[in-house]
Short mmCIF file of C-alpha atoms in Angstrom, two decimals:
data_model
loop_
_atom_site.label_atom_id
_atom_site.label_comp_id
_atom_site.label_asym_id
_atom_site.label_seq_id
_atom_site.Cartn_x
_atom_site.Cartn_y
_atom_site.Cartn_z
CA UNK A 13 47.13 5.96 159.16
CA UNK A 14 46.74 4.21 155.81
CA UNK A 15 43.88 2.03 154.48
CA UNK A 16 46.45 -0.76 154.75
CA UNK A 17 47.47 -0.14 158.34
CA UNK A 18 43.97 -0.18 159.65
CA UNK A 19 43.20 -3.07 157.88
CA UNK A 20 46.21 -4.71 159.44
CA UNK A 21 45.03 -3.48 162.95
CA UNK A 22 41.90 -4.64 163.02
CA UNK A 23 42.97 -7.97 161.74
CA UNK A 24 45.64 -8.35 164.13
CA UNK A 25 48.32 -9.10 161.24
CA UNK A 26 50.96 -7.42 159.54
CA UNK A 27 50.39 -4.84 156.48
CA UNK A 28 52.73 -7.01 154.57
CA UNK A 29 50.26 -10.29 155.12
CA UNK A 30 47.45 -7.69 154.32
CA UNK A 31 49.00 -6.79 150.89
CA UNK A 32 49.87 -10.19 149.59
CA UNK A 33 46.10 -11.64 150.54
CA UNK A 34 44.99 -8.52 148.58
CA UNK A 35 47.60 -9.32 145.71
CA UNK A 36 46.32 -13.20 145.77
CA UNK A 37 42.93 -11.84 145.64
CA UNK A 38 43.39 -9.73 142.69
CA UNK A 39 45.19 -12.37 140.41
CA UNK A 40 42.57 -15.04 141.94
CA UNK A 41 40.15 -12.75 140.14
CA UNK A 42 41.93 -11.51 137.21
CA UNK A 43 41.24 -7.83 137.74
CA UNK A 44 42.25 -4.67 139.62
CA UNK A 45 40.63 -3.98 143.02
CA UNK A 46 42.45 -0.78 144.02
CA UNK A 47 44.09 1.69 142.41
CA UNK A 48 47.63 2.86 144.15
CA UNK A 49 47.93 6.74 144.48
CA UNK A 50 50.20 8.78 145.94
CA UNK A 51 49.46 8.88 148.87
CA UNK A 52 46.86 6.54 150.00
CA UNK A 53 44.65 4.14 147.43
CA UNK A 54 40.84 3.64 146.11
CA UNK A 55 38.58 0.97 144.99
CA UNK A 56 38.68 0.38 141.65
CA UNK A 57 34.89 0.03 139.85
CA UNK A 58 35.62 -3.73 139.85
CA UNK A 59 36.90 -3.28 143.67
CA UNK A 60 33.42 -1.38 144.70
CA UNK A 61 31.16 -4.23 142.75
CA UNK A 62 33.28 -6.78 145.22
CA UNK A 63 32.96 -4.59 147.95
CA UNK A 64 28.34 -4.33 147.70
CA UNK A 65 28.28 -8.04 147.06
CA UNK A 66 30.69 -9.05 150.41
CA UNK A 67 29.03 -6.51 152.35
CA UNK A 68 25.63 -7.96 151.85
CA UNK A 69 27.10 -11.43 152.06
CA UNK A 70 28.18 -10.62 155.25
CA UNK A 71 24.56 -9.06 156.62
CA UNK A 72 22.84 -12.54 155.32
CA UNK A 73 25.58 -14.22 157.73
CA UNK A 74 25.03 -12.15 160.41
CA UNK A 75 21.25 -12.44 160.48
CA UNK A 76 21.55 -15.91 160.48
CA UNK A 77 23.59 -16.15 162.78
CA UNK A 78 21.43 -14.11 165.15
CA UNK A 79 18.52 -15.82 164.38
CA UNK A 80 20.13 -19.27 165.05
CA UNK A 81 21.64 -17.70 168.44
CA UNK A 82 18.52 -16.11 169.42
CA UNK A 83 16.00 -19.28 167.93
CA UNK A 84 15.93 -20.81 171.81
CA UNK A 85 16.14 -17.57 173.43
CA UNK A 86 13.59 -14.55 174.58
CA UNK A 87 12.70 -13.76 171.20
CA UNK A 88 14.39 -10.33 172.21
CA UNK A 89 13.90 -7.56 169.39
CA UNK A 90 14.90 -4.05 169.76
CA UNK A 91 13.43 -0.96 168.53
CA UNK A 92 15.22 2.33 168.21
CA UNK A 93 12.93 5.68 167.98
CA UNK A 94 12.82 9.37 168.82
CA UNK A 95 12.15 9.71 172.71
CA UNK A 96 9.31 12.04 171.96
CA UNK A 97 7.38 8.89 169.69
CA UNK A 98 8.58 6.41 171.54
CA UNK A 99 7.35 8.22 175.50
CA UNK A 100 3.87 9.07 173.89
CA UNK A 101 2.87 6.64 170.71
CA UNK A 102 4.91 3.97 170.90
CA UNK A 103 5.12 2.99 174.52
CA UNK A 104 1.46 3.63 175.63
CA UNK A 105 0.60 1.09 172.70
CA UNK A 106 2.80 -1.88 174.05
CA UNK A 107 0.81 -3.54 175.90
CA UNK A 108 -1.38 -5.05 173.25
CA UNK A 109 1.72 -5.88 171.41
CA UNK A 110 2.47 -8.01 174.23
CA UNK A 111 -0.82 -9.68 174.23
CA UNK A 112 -1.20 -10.65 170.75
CA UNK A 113 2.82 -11.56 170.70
CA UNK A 114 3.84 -12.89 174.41
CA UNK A 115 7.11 -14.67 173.41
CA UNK A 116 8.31 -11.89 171.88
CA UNK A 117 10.32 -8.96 174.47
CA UNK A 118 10.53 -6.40 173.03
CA UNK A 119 13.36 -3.60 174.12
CA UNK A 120 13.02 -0.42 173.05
CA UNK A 121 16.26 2.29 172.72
CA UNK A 122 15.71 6.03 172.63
CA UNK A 123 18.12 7.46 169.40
CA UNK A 124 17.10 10.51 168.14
CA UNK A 125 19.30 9.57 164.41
CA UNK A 126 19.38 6.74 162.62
CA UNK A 127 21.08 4.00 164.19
CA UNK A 128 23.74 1.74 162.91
CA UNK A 129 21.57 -1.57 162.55
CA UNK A 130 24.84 -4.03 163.53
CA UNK A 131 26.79 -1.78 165.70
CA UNK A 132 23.76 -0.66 167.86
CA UNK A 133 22.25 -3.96 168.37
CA UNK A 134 18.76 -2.41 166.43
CA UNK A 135 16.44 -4.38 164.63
CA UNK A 136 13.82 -1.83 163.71
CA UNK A 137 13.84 1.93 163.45
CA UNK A 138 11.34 4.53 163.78
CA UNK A 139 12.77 7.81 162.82
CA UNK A 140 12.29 11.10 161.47
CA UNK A 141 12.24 11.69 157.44
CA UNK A 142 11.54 14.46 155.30
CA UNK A 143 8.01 13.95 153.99
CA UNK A 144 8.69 13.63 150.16
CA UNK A 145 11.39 11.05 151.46
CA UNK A 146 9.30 8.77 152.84
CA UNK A 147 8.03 5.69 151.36
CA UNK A 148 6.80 1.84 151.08
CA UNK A 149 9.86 -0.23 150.23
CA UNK A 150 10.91 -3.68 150.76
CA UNK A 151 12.94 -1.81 154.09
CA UNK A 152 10.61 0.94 155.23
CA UNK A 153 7.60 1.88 156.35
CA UNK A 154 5.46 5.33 156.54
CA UNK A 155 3.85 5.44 160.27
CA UNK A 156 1.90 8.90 161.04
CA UNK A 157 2.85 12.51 160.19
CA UNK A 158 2.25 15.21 162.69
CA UNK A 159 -0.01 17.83 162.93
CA UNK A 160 1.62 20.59 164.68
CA UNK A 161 -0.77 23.43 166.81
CA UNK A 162 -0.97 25.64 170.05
CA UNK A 163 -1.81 23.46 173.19
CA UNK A 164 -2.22 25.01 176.75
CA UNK A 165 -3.85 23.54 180.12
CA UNK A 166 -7.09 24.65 180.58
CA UNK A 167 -5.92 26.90 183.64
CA UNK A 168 -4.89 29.41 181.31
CA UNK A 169 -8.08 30.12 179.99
CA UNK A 170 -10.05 32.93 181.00
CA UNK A 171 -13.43 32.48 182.69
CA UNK A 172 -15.42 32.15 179.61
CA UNK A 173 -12.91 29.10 178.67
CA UNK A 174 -11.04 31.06 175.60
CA UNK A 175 -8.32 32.03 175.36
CA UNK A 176 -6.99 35.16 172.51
CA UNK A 177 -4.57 35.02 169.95
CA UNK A 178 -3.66 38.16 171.07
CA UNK A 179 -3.46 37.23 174.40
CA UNK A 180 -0.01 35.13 173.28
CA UNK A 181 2.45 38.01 174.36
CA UNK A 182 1.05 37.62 177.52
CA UNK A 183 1.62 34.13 178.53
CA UNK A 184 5.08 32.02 178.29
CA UNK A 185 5.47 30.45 174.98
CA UNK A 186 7.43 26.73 175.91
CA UNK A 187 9.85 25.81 173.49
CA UNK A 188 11.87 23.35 172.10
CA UNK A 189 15.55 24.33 172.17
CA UNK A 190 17.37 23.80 168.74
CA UNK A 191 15.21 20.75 167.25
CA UNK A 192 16.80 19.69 164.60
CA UNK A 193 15.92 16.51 162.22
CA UNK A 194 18.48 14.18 160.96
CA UNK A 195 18.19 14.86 157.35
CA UNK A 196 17.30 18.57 157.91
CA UNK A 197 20.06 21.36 159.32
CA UNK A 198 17.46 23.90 159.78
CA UNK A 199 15.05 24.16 162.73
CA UNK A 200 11.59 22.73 161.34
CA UNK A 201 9.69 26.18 161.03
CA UNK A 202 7.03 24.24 162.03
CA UNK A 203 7.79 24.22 165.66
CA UNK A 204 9.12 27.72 165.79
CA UNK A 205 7.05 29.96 167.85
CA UNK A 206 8.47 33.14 165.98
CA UNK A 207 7.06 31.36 162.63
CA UNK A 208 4.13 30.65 164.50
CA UNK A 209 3.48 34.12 165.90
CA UNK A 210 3.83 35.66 162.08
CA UNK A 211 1.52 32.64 160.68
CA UNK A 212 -1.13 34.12 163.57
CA UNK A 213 -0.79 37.80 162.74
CA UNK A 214 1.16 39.08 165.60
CA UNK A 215 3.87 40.66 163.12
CA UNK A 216 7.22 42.10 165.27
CA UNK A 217 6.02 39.95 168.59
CA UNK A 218 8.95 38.04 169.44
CA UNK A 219 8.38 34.40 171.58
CA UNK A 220 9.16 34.77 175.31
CA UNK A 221 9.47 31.61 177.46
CA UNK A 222 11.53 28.57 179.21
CA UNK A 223 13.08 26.95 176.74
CA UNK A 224 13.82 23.03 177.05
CA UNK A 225 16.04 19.98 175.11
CA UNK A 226 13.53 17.75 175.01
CA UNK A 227 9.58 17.64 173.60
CA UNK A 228 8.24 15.78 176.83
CA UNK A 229 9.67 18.60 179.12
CA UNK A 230 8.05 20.95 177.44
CA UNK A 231 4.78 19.25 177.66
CA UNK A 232 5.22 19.01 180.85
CA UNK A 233 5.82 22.39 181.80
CA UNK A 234 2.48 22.98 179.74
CA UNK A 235 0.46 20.25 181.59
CA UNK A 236 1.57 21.81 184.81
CA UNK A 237 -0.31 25.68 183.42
CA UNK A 238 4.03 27.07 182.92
CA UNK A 239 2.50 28.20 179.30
CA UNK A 240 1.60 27.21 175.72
CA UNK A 241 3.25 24.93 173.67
CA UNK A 242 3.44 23.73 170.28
CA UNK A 243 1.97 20.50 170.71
CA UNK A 244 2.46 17.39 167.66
CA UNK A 245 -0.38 14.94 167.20
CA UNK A 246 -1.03 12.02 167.64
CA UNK A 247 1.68 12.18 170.53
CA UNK A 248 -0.72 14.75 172.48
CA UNK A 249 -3.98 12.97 171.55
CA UNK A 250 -4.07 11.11 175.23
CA UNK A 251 -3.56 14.67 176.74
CA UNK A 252 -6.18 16.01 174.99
CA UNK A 253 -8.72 13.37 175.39
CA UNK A 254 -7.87 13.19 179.01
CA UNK A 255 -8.49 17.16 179.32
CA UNK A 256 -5.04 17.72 180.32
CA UNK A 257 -4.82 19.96 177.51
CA UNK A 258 -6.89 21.90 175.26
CA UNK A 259 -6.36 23.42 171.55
CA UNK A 260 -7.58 27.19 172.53
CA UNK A 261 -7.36 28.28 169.11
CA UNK A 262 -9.57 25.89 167.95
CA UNK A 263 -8.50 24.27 164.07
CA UNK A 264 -5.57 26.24 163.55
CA UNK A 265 -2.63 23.74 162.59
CA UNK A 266 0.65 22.88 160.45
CA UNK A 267 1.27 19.86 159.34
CA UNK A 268 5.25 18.74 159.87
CA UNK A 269 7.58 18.69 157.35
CA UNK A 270 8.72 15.17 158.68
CA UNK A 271 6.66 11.63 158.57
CA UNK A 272 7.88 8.72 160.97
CA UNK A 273 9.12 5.80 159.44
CA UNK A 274 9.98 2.48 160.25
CA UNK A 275 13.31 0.88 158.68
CA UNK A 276 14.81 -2.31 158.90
CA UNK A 277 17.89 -4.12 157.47
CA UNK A 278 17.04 -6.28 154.26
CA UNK A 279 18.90 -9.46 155.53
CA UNK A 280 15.84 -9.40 158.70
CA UNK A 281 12.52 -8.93 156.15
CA UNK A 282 11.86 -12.34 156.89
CA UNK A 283 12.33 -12.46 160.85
CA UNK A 284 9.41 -13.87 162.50
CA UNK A 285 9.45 -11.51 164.90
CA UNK A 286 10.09 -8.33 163.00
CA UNK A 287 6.98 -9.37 161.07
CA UNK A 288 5.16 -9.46 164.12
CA UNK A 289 6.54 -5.87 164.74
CA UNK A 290 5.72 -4.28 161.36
CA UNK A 291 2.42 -5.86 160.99
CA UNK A 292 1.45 -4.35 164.94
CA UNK A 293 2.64 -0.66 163.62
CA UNK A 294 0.68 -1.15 160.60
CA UNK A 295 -2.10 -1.98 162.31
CA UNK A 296 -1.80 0.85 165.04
CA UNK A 297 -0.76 3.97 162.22
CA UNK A 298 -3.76 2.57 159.86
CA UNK A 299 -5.96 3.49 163.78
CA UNK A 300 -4.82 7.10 163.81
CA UNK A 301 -6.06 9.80 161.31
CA UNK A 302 -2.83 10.80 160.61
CA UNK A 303 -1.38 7.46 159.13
CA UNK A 304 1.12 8.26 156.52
CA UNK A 305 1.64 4.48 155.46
CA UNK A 306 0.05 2.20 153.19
CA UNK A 307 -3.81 2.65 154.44
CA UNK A 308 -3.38 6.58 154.21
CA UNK A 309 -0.41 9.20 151.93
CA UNK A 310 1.00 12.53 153.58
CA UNK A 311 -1.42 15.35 152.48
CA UNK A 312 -0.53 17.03 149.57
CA UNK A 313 1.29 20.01 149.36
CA UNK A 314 -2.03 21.82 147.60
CA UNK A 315 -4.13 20.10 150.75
CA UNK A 316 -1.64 21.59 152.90
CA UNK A 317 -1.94 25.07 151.52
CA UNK A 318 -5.72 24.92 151.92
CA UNK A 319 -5.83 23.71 155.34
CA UNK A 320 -3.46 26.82 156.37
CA UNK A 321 -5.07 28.78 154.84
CA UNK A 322 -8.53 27.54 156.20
CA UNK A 323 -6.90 27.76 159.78
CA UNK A 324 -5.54 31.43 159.14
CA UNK A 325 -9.65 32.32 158.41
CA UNK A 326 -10.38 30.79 162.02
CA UNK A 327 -7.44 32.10 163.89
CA UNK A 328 -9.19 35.28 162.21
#
């Protein structure tokens, strides 16, 4: 189906009426918008600079037309994010959104990829980015940046509470099946037990275990004594604290090659209550020790090296 058919479609007129108003348009502006191939056509450059300006003519409109429609309303705003950050950071930390902002409802939509802002009904996004991606911009926001490391239930310690790194081939090692990010193809090596089991010295052990589609089901399993998992701070912190699960190899750690950040559309910077929303995550990644935004940076990639290779001495 041509350009000019869908066009026609979706504005419930003829492609004849669609290639006059484009004709019109063109001598209206005394220039060239597309160029006719054969088959099919393109935008000219003139026909692309159109194109950017209507399409963020058209975002302006739309915000204001949802703020206008929403102005007597709820004060409904939806965030999108990972089910893993949004079941165990962003979630638990609701509740004093709530106080400090109690016209505001706040619906939050599990979507593991970046969302289409106007099609999906999002306001704000929390999602996964490569590390050197991520950055302070008039749109985004860097949150926190995992730490990645070994996390059992303390049942699976031995009597003296330890636990050896040798002792690995002996337990189940819980895994994630196939995480993949949206801007990566390849499994982060970072929560890959085989990487892991190399980075700890057990060279030709292989990782044995349930395996599981989501994070939280994994956890779970480990919770319950089913094995060890990789666990990712800060999103294990309340597990930890609450002695639901212990680090049994003490430091040892990787940090992720991803850092969450929060995105929004341009035409909603102003929003009221998408102010409210980016100030509270500010606020509550500036609390945690890994904050990757603007009161903290990702470690370097030298830091990074040194802090392996600090935690390869004590898994040593």
């Amino acid at each position: 189906m041509s350009a000019s058919t869908q066009a026609a479609d979706e504005l419930c007129v003829t492609q004849s009426a669609v290639s006059h108003q484009v004709r019109q348009l063109e001598a209206h502006l005394g220039c060239r918008l597309f160029r006719r191939n054969n088959p099919g056509i393109e935008l000219t450059e003139d026909g692309r600079t159109l194109l950017a300006g209507v399409s963020d003519g058209l975002q302006h409109i739309r915000a204001a037309v949802h703020r206008v429609r929403t102005r007597g309303q709820t004060g409904l705003l939806t965030v999108s994010a990972p089910t893993s950050i949004a079941t165990w950071w962003l979630v638990p930390r609701l509740g004093r959104f709530a106080i400090r902002h109690p016209r505001i409802e706040v619906r939050i939509a599990a979507m593991e990829n970046m969302p289409d802002f106007a099609r999906d009904g999002v306001d704000l996004a929390i999602v996964a980015q490569p590390s050197a991606k991520a950055h302070l911009s008039a749109t985004s926001m860097p949150l926190v940046r995992e730490e990645v490391f070994p996390v059992c239930s303390p049942a699976l310690l031995d009597g003296d509470g330890r636990l050896s790194i040798k002792d690995l081939k002996h337990h189940a090692l819980l895994r994630e099946d196939g995480y993949r990010d949206a801007d990566l193809s390849p499994v982060r090596p970072e929560l890959d037990w085989n990487v892991w089991l190399k980075f700890l010295g057990l060279e030709g052990e292989e990782a044995h275990g349930p395996r599981f589609s989501h994070f939280g089901l994994a956890l779970r399993a480990a919770i319950d004594g089913a094995g060890l998992v990789l666990g990712r701070s800060p999103m294990i912190d309340a597990e930890l604290a609450a002695g639901r699960l212990v680090r049994p190899f003490g430091d040892v750690r990787m940090m992720a090659s991803t850092t969450f950040v929060a995105l929004w559309p341009g035409a909603l910077v102003d929003d009221a209550r998408l102010v409210a929303m980016r100030e509270f995550l500010l606020d509550e990644s500036c609390g945690c020790e890994l904050a990757a935004g603007p009161c903290g940076i990702p470690p370097s990639e030298r830091d990074q090296k040194e802090r392996e290779e600090r935690s390869v001495s004590l898994a040593n």
